Structure formats: C-alpha cells, structure tokens
mmCIF file of N, CA and C in Angstrom:
data_model
loop_
_atom_site.group_PDB
_atom_site.id
_atom_site.type_symbol
_atom_site.label_atom_id
_atom_site.label_comp_id
_atom_site.label_asym_id
_atom_site.label_seq_id
_atom_site.Cartn_x
_atom_site.Cartn_y
_atom_site.Cartn_z
ATOM 1 N N MET A 1 -40.558 -61.502 -55.731
ATOM 2 C CA MET A 1 -40.068 -62.750 -55.222
ATOM 3 C C MET A 1 -40.397 -62.301 -53.482
ATOM 4 N N LYS A 2 -40.401 -61.050 -52.802
ATOM 5 C CA LYS A 2 -40.530 -61.304 -51.494
ATOM 6 C C LYS A 2 -42.197 -61.603 -51.335
ATOM 7 N N PHE A 3 -42.609 -61.345 -52.198
ATOM 8 C CA PHE A 3 -44.340 -61.840 -51.689
ATOM 9 C C PHE A 3 -44.620 -62.844 -51.349
ATOM 10 N N LEU A 4 -43.575 -63.756 -52.723
ATOM 11 C CA LEU A 4 -44.360 -65.572 -52.690
ATOM 12 C C LEU A 4 -43.106 -66.013 -51.679
ATOM 13 N N GLY A 5 -42.003 -65.209 -51.008
ATOM 14 C CA GLY A 5 -41.491 -65.727 -50.061
ATOM 15 C C GLY A 5 -42.459 -65.471 -48.732
ATOM 16 N N LEU A 6 -42.954 -64.398 -48.490
ATOM 17 C CA LEU A 6 -43.778 -64.124 -47.303
ATOM 18 C C LEU A 6 -45.196 -65.077 -47.539
ATOM 19 N N ALA A 7 -45.616 -65.557 -48.614
ATOM 20 C CA ALA A 7 -46.808 -66.284 -49.087
ATOM 21 C C ALA A 7 -46.271 -67.821 -48.265
ATOM 22 N N ILE A 8 -45.103 -68.088 -48.779
ATOM 23 C CA ILE A 8 -44.541 -69.409 -48.046
ATOM 24 C C ILE A 8 -44.127 -69.691 -46.976
ATOM 25 N N CYS A 9 -43.690 -68.364 -46.067
ATOM 26 C CA CYS A 9 -43.837 -68.048 -44.654
ATOM 27 C C CYS A 9 -44.530 -68.639 -43.787
ATOM 28 N N LEU A 10 -46.067 -67.581 -44.268
ATOM 29 C CA LEU A 10 -47.107 -67.567 -43.726
ATOM 30 C C LEU A 10 -47.764 -68.691 -43.591
ATOM 31 N N GLY A 11 -47.894 -69.371 -45.107
ATOM 32 C CA GLY A 11 -48.460 -70.885 -45.255
ATOM 33 C C GLY A 11 -48.030 -71.761 -44.943
ATOM 34 N N THR A 12 -46.781 -71.859 -44.262
ATOM 35 C CA THR A 12 -46.241 -72.890 -43.628
ATOM 36 C C THR A 12 -46.480 -72.915 -41.930
ATOM 37 N N LEU A 13 -46.999 -71.014 -41.453
ATOM 38 C CA LEU A 13 -47.434 -71.204 -40.384
ATOM 39 C C LEU A 13 -48.427 -71.542 -40.031
ATOM 40 N N VAL A 14 -49.482 -71.175 -41.219
ATOM 41 C CA VAL A 14 -50.601 -71.779 -41.021
ATOM 42 C C VAL A 14 -51.305 -72.901 -41.210
ATOM 43 N N GLY A 15 -50.151 -73.843 -41.958
ATOM 44 C CA GLY A 15 -50.406 -75.408 -42.209
ATOM 45 C C GLY A 15 -50.008 -76.045 -40.996
ATOM 46 N N ALA A 16 -48.536 -75.446 -40.775
ATOM 47 C CA ALA A 16 -48.440 -76.134 -39.161
ATOM 48 C C ALA A 16 -49.336 -75.859 -37.993
ATOM 49 N N ALA A 17 -50.441 -74.895 -37.964
ATOM 50 C CA ALA A 17 -51.138 -74.868 -36.789
ATOM 51 C C ALA A 17 -52.491 -75.041 -37.366
ATOM 52 N N ALA A 18 -52.755 -75.355 -38.547
ATOM 53 C CA ALA A 18 -53.773 -76.171 -38.906
ATOM 54 C C ALA A 18 -53.548 -77.923 -38.361
ATOM 55 N N THR A 19 -52.586 -78.425 -38.294
ATOM 56 C CA THR A 19 -52.180 -79.760 -37.916
ATOM 57 C C THR A 19 -52.916 -79.925 -36.549
ATOM 58 N N VAL A 20 -52.925 -79.356 -35.783
ATOM 59 C CA VAL A 20 -53.812 -79.360 -34.194
ATOM 60 C C VAL A 20 -54.771 -78.106 -33.816
ATOM 61 N N GLY A 21 -55.036 -77.507 -34.766
ATOM 62 C CA GLY A 21 -56.322 -76.784 -34.955
ATOM 63 C C GLY A 21 -55.893 -75.282 -34.599
ATOM 64 N N ILE A 22 -56.366 -74.534 -35.862
ATOM 65 C CA ILE A 22 -56.081 -73.293 -35.777
ATOM 66 C C ILE A 22 -56.661 -72.148 -34.730
ATOM 67 N N HIS A 23 -57.551 -72.732 -34.315
ATOM 68 C CA HIS A 23 -58.446 -71.816 -32.931
ATOM 69 C C HIS A 23 -57.238 -71.575 -31.778
ATOM 70 N N LEU A 24 -56.637 -72.758 -31.703
ATOM 71 C CA LEU A 24 -55.802 -72.147 -30.476
ATOM 72 C C LEU A 24 -54.579 -71.348 -30.993
ATOM 73 N N TYR A 25 -54.445 -71.124 -32.060
ATOM 74 C CA TYR A 25 -53.262 -69.604 -32.236
ATOM 75 C C TYR A 25 -53.973 -68.759 -32.237
ATOM 76 N N PHE A 26 -55.208 -67.950 -31.986
ATOM 77 C CA PHE A 26 -55.734 -66.850 -31.816
ATOM 78 C C PHE A 26 -56.247 -66.262 -30.733
ATOM 79 N N ASP A 27 -55.475 -64.979 -30.444
ATOM 80 C CA ASP A 27 -56.328 -64.575 -29.293
ATOM 81 C C ASP A 27 -56.100 -63.153 -29.376
ATOM 82 N N VAL A 28 -57.528 -62.635 -29.471
ATOM 83 C CA VAL A 28 -57.491 -60.431 -29.600
ATOM 84 C C VAL A 28 -56.823 -60.093 -28.842
ATOM 85 N N PHE A 29 -56.808 -60.231 -27.284
ATOM 86 C CA PHE A 29 -55.973 -59.659 -26.518
ATOM 87 C C PHE A 29 -54.441 -59.637 -26.840
ATOM 88 N N HIS A 30 -53.751 -61.025 -26.955
ATOM 89 C CA HIS A 30 -52.698 -60.726 -27.312
ATOM 90 C C HIS A 30 -52.244 -59.765 -28.273
ATOM 91 N N ILE A 31 -53.186 -60.212 -29.347
ATOM 92 C CA ILE A 31 -52.881 -59.454 -30.741
ATOM 93 C C ILE A 31 -52.841 -57.939 -30.450
ATOM 94 N N LEU A 32 -53.524 -57.547 -29.736
ATOM 95 C CA LEU A 32 -53.836 -56.415 -29.557
ATOM 96 C C LEU A 32 -52.279 -55.289 -28.694
ATOM 97 N N PHE A 33 -52.276 -56.614 -27.589
ATOM 98 C CA PHE A 33 -50.885 -55.916 -26.857
ATOM 99 C C PHE A 33 -49.561 -55.965 -28.219
ATOM 100 N N VAL A 34 -49.604 -56.729 -28.691
ATOM 101 C CA VAL A 34 -48.459 -56.756 -30.017
ATOM 102 C C VAL A 34 -48.616 -55.675 -30.769
ATOM 103 N N LEU A 35 -49.832 -55.551 -31.217
ATOM 104 C CA LEU A 35 -50.080 -54.070 -31.965
ATOM 105 C C LEU A 35 -49.599 -52.956 -31.548
ATOM 106 N N GLY A 36 -50.277 -52.750 -30.230
ATOM 107 C CA GLY A 36 -50.150 -51.663 -29.323
ATOM 108 C C GLY A 36 -48.832 -51.592 -29.117
ATOM 109 N N GLY A 37 -48.096 -52.192 -28.617
ATOM 110 C CA GLY A 37 -46.487 -51.993 -28.454
ATOM 111 C C GLY A 37 -45.622 -51.630 -29.744
ATOM 112 N N ALA A 38 -46.002 -52.338 -30.691
ATOM 113 C CA ALA A 38 -45.549 -51.862 -32.540
ATOM 114 C C ALA A 38 -45.641 -50.567 -32.575
ATOM 115 N N ILE A 39 -46.882 -49.896 -32.462
ATOM 116 C CA ILE A 39 -47.300 -49.028 -32.640
ATOM 117 C C ILE A 39 -46.732 -47.966 -31.771
ATOM 118 N N GLY A 40 -46.195 -48.113 -30.317
ATOM 119 C CA GLY A 40 -45.972 -47.314 -29.506
ATOM 120 C C GLY A 40 -44.368 -47.211 -29.484
ATOM 121 N N PHE A 41 -43.881 -48.143 -30.003
ATOM 122 C CA PHE A 41 -42.350 -48.452 -30.852
ATOM 123 C C PHE A 41 -42.010 -47.549 -31.577
ATOM 124 N N LEU A 42 -42.940 -47.680 -32.725
ATOM 125 C CA LEU A 42 -42.903 -46.894 -34.164
ATOM 126 C C LEU A 42 -42.961 -45.311 -33.756
ATOM 127 N N VAL A 43 -43.755 -44.941 -32.699
ATOM 128 C CA VAL A 43 -43.659 -43.576 -32.357
ATOM 129 C C VAL A 43 -42.647 -42.870 -31.419
ATOM 130 N N MET A 44 -42.231 -44.166 -30.725
ATOM 131 C CA MET A 44 -41.136 -43.803 -30.038
ATOM 132 C C MET A 44 -39.634 -43.378 -31.002
ATOM 133 N N LYS A 45 -39.853 -44.298 -31.766
ATOM 134 C CA LYS A 45 -38.392 -44.382 -32.541
ATOM 135 C C LYS A 45 -38.407 -43.050 -33.257
ATOM 136 N N ASN A 46 -39.584 -42.438 -33.812
ATOM 137 C CA ASN A 46 -39.949 -40.997 -34.224
ATOM 138 C C ASN A 46 -38.984 -41.367 -35.879
ATOM 139 N N LYS A 47 -38.686 -42.038 -36.363
ATOM 140 C CA LYS A 47 -38.072 -41.974 -37.855
ATOM 141 C C LYS A 47 -38.854 -42.326 -38.979
ATOM 142 N N THR A 48 -39.182 -41.065 -39.521
ATOM 143 C CA THR A 48 -40.344 -41.511 -41.185
ATOM 144 C C THR A 48 -39.400 -42.090 -41.881
ATOM 145 N N GLU A 49 -38.335 -42.180 -42.081
ATOM 146 C CA GLU A 49 -37.851 -43.154 -43.398
ATOM 147 C C GLU A 49 -37.926 -44.886 -42.579
ATOM 148 N N ASN A 50 -38.356 -45.324 -41.592
ATOM 149 C CA ASN A 50 -38.337 -46.399 -41.374
ATOM 150 C C ASN A 50 -39.120 -47.161 -40.521
ATOM 151 N N HIS A 51 -40.402 -46.691 -40.896
ATOM 152 C CA HIS A 51 -41.604 -46.903 -40.409
ATOM 153 C C HIS A 51 -41.980 -48.262 -40.009
ATOM 154 N N LEU A 52 -41.874 -48.998 -41.332
ATOM 155 C CA LEU A 52 -42.361 -50.140 -41.203
ATOM 156 C C LEU A 52 -41.203 -50.944 -40.301
ATOM 157 N N GLN A 53 -39.758 -51.024 -40.339
ATOM 158 C CA GLN A 53 -38.490 -51.488 -39.802
ATOM 159 C C GLN A 53 -39.022 -51.413 -38.558
ATOM 160 N N ASN A 54 -39.301 -49.995 -38.319
ATOM 161 C CA ASN A 54 -39.527 -49.932 -36.401
ATOM 162 C C ASN A 54 -40.769 -50.619 -36.277
ATOM 163 N N PHE A 55 -41.535 -50.671 -36.880
ATOM 164 C CA PHE A 55 -43.310 -51.326 -36.414
ATOM 165 C C PHE A 55 -42.656 -52.964 -36.461
ATOM 166 N N GLY A 56 -41.846 -53.438 -36.912
ATOM 167 C CA GLY A 56 -41.782 -54.793 -37.132
ATOM 168 C C GLY A 56 -40.818 -55.217 -35.559
ATOM 169 N N GLN A 57 -39.742 -53.964 -35.553
ATOM 170 C CA GLN A 57 -38.863 -54.154 -34.398
ATOM 171 C C GLN A 57 -39.689 -54.060 -33.186
ATOM 172 N N GLY A 58 -40.432 -53.232 -33.407
ATOM 173 C CA GLY A 58 -41.439 -53.021 -31.450
ATOM 174 C C GLY A 58 -42.283 -54.462 -31.767
ATOM 175 N N ALA A 59 -42.759 -54.839 -32.758
ATOM 176 C CA ALA A 59 -43.785 -56.293 -32.767
ATOM 177 C C ALA A 59 -42.984 -57.296 -31.713
ATOM 178 N N VAL A 60 -41.670 -57.395 -32.295
ATOM 179 C CA VAL A 60 -40.605 -58.685 -32.015
ATOM 180 C C VAL A 60 -40.635 -57.783 -30.595
ATOM 181 N N TYR A 61 -40.448 -57.017 -30.363
ATOM 182 C CA TYR A 61 -39.828 -56.697 -28.262
ATOM 183 C C TYR A 61 -41.191 -56.947 -27.661
ATOM 184 N N PHE A 62 -42.294 -56.422 -28.099
ATOM 185 C CA PHE A 62 -43.514 -56.851 -27.025
ATOM 186 C C PHE A 62 -43.664 -58.122 -27.601
ATOM 187 N N GLY A 63 -43.619 -58.920 -28.679
ATOM 188 C CA GLY A 63 -43.835 -60.147 -28.292
ATOM 189 C C GLY A 63 -43.073 -60.936 -27.051
ATOM 190 N N TRP A 64 -41.961 -60.863 -26.810
ATOM 191 C CA TRP A 64 -41.011 -61.079 -26.242
ATOM 192 C C TRP A 64 -41.447 -60.517 -24.541
ATOM 193 N N LEU A 65 -42.166 -59.205 -24.816
ATOM 194 C CA LEU A 65 -42.450 -58.910 -23.330
ATOM 195 C C LEU A 65 -43.397 -59.582 -22.757
ATOM 196 N N GLY A 66 -44.599 -59.835 -23.935
ATOM 197 C CA GLY A 66 -45.449 -60.433 -23.540
ATOM 198 C C GLY A 66 -45.313 -61.990 -23.202
ATOM 199 N N ILE A 67 -44.262 -62.241 -23.686
ATOM 200 C CA ILE A 67 -43.985 -63.996 -22.900
ATOM 201 C C ILE A 67 -43.193 -63.584 -21.366
ATOM 202 N N VAL A 68 -42.786 -62.683 -21.297
ATOM 203 C CA VAL A 68 -42.304 -62.477 -19.955
ATOM 204 C C VAL A 68 -43.346 -62.057 -18.590
ATOM 205 N N LEU A 69 -44.497 -61.279 -19.254
ATOM 206 C CA LEU A 69 -45.426 -60.835 -18.756
ATOM 207 C C LEU A 69 -46.062 -61.928 -18.280
ATOM 208 N N GLY A 70 -46.447 -63.041 -19.316
ATOM 209 C CA GLY A 70 -47.089 -64.009 -18.985
ATOM 210 C C GLY A 70 -46.821 -65.193 -18.072
ATOM 211 N N LEU A 71 -45.787 -65.535 -18.263
ATOM 212 C CA LEU A 71 -44.596 -66.218 -17.289
ATOM 213 C C LEU A 71 -44.593 -65.929 -15.654
ATOM 214 N N ILE A 72 -44.452 -64.406 -15.863
ATOM 215 C CA ILE A 72 -44.460 -64.139 -14.467
ATOM 216 C C ILE A 72 -46.022 -63.816 -13.686
ATOM 217 N N ALA A 73 -46.992 -63.821 -14.625
ATOM 218 C CA ALA A 73 -48.332 -64.169 -14.153
ATOM 219 C C ALA A 73 -48.708 -65.648 -13.613
ATOM 220 N N ILE A 74 -48.113 -66.676 -14.726
ATOM 221 C CA ILE A 74 -48.367 -67.832 -14.223
ATOM 222 C C ILE A 74 -47.364 -68.244 -12.933
ATOM 223 N N THR A 75 -45.864 -67.855 -12.605
ATOM 224 C CA THR A 75 -45.367 -68.286 -11.786
ATOM 225 C C THR A 75 -45.921 -67.323 -10.376
ATOM 226 N N GLY A 76 -46.661 -66.034 -10.643
ATOM 227 C CA GLY A 76 -47.047 -65.437 -9.400
ATOM 228 C C GLY A 76 -48.309 -65.827 -8.988
ATOM 229 N N THR A 77 -49.042 -66.711 -9.329
ATOM 230 C CA THR A 77 -50.303 -66.871 -8.945
ATOM 231 C C THR A 77 -50.122 -68.400 -8.141
ATOM 232 N N PRO A 78 -49.585 -68.254 -6.785
ATOM 233 C CA PRO A 78 -49.355 -69.723 -6.160
ATOM 234 C C PRO A 78 -50.339 -70.720 -6.430
ATOM 235 N N SER A 79 -51.553 -70.267 -6.007
ATOM 236 C CA SER A 79 -52.560 -71.569 -6.384
ATOM 237 C C SER A 79 -53.425 -72.064 -7.952
ATOM 238 N N PHE A 80 -53.198 -71.371 -8.907
ATOM 239 C CA PHE A 80 -53.572 -71.492 -10.023
ATOM 240 C C PHE A 80 -53.380 -72.784 -10.879
ATOM 241 N N ILE A 81 -51.763 -72.701 -11.063
ATOM 242 C CA ILE A 81 -51.417 -73.210 -12.102
ATOM 243 C C ILE A 81 -50.512 -74.594 -11.465
ATOM 244 N N TRP A 82 -49.563 -74.979 -10.409
ATOM 245 C CA TRP A 82 -48.786 -75.477 -10.013
ATOM 246 C C TRP A 82 -49.676 -76.743 -9.658
ATOM 247 N N GLY A 83 -49.228 -77.695 -10.066
ATOM 248 C CA GLY A 83 -49.526 -79.074 -9.490
ATOM 249 C C GLY A 83 -50.864 -79.125 -10.569
ATOM 250 N N ASP A 84 -51.601 -78.166 -11.475
ATOM 251 C CA ASP A 84 -52.616 -78.559 -12.142
ATOM 252 C C ASP A 84 -52.472 -78.592 -13.399
ATOM 253 N N VAL A 85 -52.103 -79.505 -14.449
ATOM 254 C CA VAL A 85 -51.750 -79.832 -15.572
ATOM 255 C C VAL A 85 -52.427 -79.613 -16.694
ATOM 256 N N GLU A 86 -54.157 -79.702 -16.451
ATOM 257 C CA GLU A 86 -54.773 -79.313 -17.470
ATOM 258 C C GLU A 86 -54.753 -77.558 -17.495
ATOM 259 N N LYS A 87 -54.461 -76.776 -16.603
ATOM 260 C CA LYS A 87 -54.337 -75.543 -16.612
ATOM 261 C C LYS A 87 -53.093 -74.990 -17.020
ATOM 262 N N MET A 88 -52.069 -75.395 -16.742
ATOM 263 C CA MET A 88 -50.694 -75.064 -16.668
ATOM 264 C C MET A 88 -50.583 -75.108 -18.712
ATOM 265 N N GLY A 89 -50.757 -76.215 -19.467
ATOM 266 C CA GLY A 89 -50.823 -76.132 -21.096
ATOM 267 C C GLY A 89 -51.597 -74.919 -21.306
ATOM 268 N N PRO A 90 -52.757 -74.859 -21.307
ATOM 269 C CA PRO A 90 -53.256 -73.716 -21.925
ATOM 270 C C PRO A 90 -52.557 -72.340 -21.305
ATOM 271 N N ALA A 91 -52.494 -72.519 -20.132
ATOM 272 C CA ALA A 91 -51.772 -70.814 -19.565
ATOM 273 C C ALA A 91 -50.534 -70.340 -20.728
ATOM 274 N N LEU A 92 -49.820 -71.670 -20.724
ATOM 275 C CA LEU A 92 -48.399 -71.510 -21.453
ATOM 276 C C LEU A 92 -48.578 -71.176 -22.783
ATOM 277 N N ALA A 93 -49.592 -72.246 -23.356
ATOM 278 C CA ALA A 93 -50.011 -71.572 -24.924
ATOM 279 C C ALA A 93 -50.094 -70.122 -25.203
ATOM 280 N N LEU A 94 -51.099 -69.318 -24.085
ATOM 281 C CA LEU A 94 -51.544 -68.200 -24.392
ATOM 282 C C LEU A 94 -50.431 -67.329 -24.275
ATOM 283 N N THR A 95 -49.489 -67.752 -23.440
ATOM 284 C CA THR A 95 -48.192 -66.656 -23.084
ATOM 285 C C THR A 95 -47.290 -66.718 -24.257
ATOM 286 N N MET A 96 -47.326 -67.872 -25.142
ATOM 287 C CA MET A 96 -46.402 -68.087 -26.000
ATOM 288 C C MET A 96 -46.761 -67.146 -27.274
ATOM 289 N N GLN A 97 -48.302 -66.976 -27.423
ATOM 290 C CA GLN A 97 -49.064 -66.366 -28.759
ATOM 291 C C GLN A 97 -48.165 -65.256 -29.115
ATOM 292 N N THR A 98 -47.748 -64.091 -28.108
ATOM 293 C CA THR A 98 -47.394 -63.003 -28.362
ATOM 294 C C THR A 98 -45.756 -63.066 -29.169
ATOM 295 N N VAL A 99 -44.892 -64.087 -28.613
ATOM 296 C CA VAL A 99 -43.821 -64.235 -29.716
ATOM 297 C C VAL A 99 -44.317 -64.685 -31.001
ATOM 298 N N LEU A 100 -45.110 -65.413 -31.080
ATOM 299 C CA LEU A 100 -45.419 -66.173 -32.655
ATOM 300 C C LEU A 100 -46.025 -64.721 -33.215
ATOM 301 N N TYR A 101 -47.221 -63.877 -32.516
ATOM 302 C CA TYR A 101 -47.376 -62.872 -33.350
ATOM 303 C C TYR A 101 -46.446 -61.801 -33.646
ATOM 304 N N GLY A 102 -45.640 -61.364 -32.886
ATOM 305 C CA GLY A 102 -44.295 -60.348 -33.053
ATOM 306 C C GLY A 102 -43.591 -60.838 -34.044
ATOM 307 N N TYR A 103 -43.381 -62.401 -34.059
ATOM 308 C CA TYR A 103 -42.178 -62.605 -35.276
ATOM 309 C C TYR A 103 -42.894 -62.816 -36.711
ATOM 310 N N THR A 104 -44.671 -62.810 -36.693
ATOM 311 C CA THR A 104 -45.358 -63.271 -37.907
ATOM 312 C C THR A 104 -45.414 -61.674 -38.757
ATOM 313 N N LEU A 105 -45.746 -60.792 -37.718
ATOM 314 C CA LEU A 105 -45.904 -59.095 -37.876
ATOM 315 C C LEU A 105 -44.252 -58.843 -38.502
ATOM 316 N N LYS A 106 -43.211 -59.118 -38.089
ATOM 317 C CA LYS A 106 -41.610 -58.969 -38.423
ATOM 318 C C LYS A 106 -41.678 -59.270 -39.796
ATOM 319 N N LEU A 107 -42.134 -60.765 -40.065
ATOM 320 C CA LEU A 107 -41.978 -61.138 -41.496
ATOM 321 C C LEU A 107 -42.721 -60.334 -42.621
ATOM 322 N N VAL A 108 -44.290 -60.163 -42.448
ATOM 323 C CA VAL A 108 -44.893 -59.003 -43.107
ATOM 324 C C VAL A 108 -44.047 -57.584 -43.449
ATOM 325 N N THR A 109 -43.611 -57.289 -42.229
ATOM 326 C CA THR A 109 -42.599 -55.758 -42.305
ATOM 327 C C THR A 109 -41.455 -55.869 -43.481
ATOM 328 N N ILE A 110 -40.822 -57.293 -43.262
ATOM 329 C CA ILE A 110 -39.818 -57.435 -44.035
ATOM 330 C C ILE A 110 -40.019 -57.495 -45.324
ATOM 331 N N ALA A 111 -40.785 -58.360 -45.797
ATOM 332 C CA ALA A 111 -42.003 -58.213 -47.329
ATOM 333 C C ALA A 111 -42.437 -57.074 -47.898
ATOM 334 N N LEU A 112 -42.701 -55.521 -46.753
ATOM 335 C CA LEU A 112 -42.922 -54.555 -47.281
ATOM 336 C C LEU A 112 -42.460 -53.667 -47.493
ATOM 337 N N THR A 113 -40.921 -53.933 -46.480
ATOM 338 C CA THR A 113 -39.852 -52.869 -46.919
ATOM 339 C C THR A 113 -39.033 -52.815 -48.193
ATOM 340 N N GLU A 114 -38.583 -51.905 -48.578
ATOM 341 C CA GLU A 114 -38.216 -51.972 -49.756
ATOM 342 C C GLU A 114 -36.788 -52.138 -49.246
ATOM 343 N N ASP A 115 -35.557 -52.764 -50.207
ATOM 344 C CA ASP A 115 -34.119 -53.023 -49.952
ATOM 345 C C ASP A 115 -33.601 -51.834 -50.182
#
C-alpha cells in the first residue's frame, strides 16, 4: 500500500507539473544541491538504523536552505532583478525548486522505510 500511495503522490506532482510544462521543474544543479546536502546530513547523523529517514530529513533541510540561498542571491544583486518582471519570475521559480526536490525525496524515503 505504501508504494501505491507513493505512486499517487508522485503522479499528482507530475500531473500538476505537466499542466504548465514539465521542463520548468527540472534543474540538475538544484537536484545535485539537495542530493549532496541529504547525503551530507546522512553521514553527519551517522545512525545506521535510520539511513533512509536521515536522508529524507536532510533532503528537506537542504531544500529549505536552497530557497534561502536563492532568495539571498536574488535580493543581493542590486541591478539584476528589481523592476524586471521577466527575470524575477524564472529566478523565483529556480529558487523554489529545491523545496520541491527535498519534499519529493522525503516522500520516497517515507515509502521505502519500514514502520
């Protein structure tokens, strides 16, 4: 049943993304940022019995850290974004991708862990 639930959750995410264009939701750099942070968090916690749970936690934490870093980059660049709506939208979209990746990985780890 857990895998059916995971399939429903991921199907809902993919379906929602497909309505506006699936290509808008994928960025390799941000995926690697979240994966690297999740792996680092897993190693830092160093509890062999909870590897998947720690990986999922790390993915969520680094998803949020990614959005904070992205917002700092956007607001810290004085001439890049402010007043230019065409640049602001894509910059914010890229910033929010890390949270999406973090929570998606957390859903997968929830399905893979045993109760």
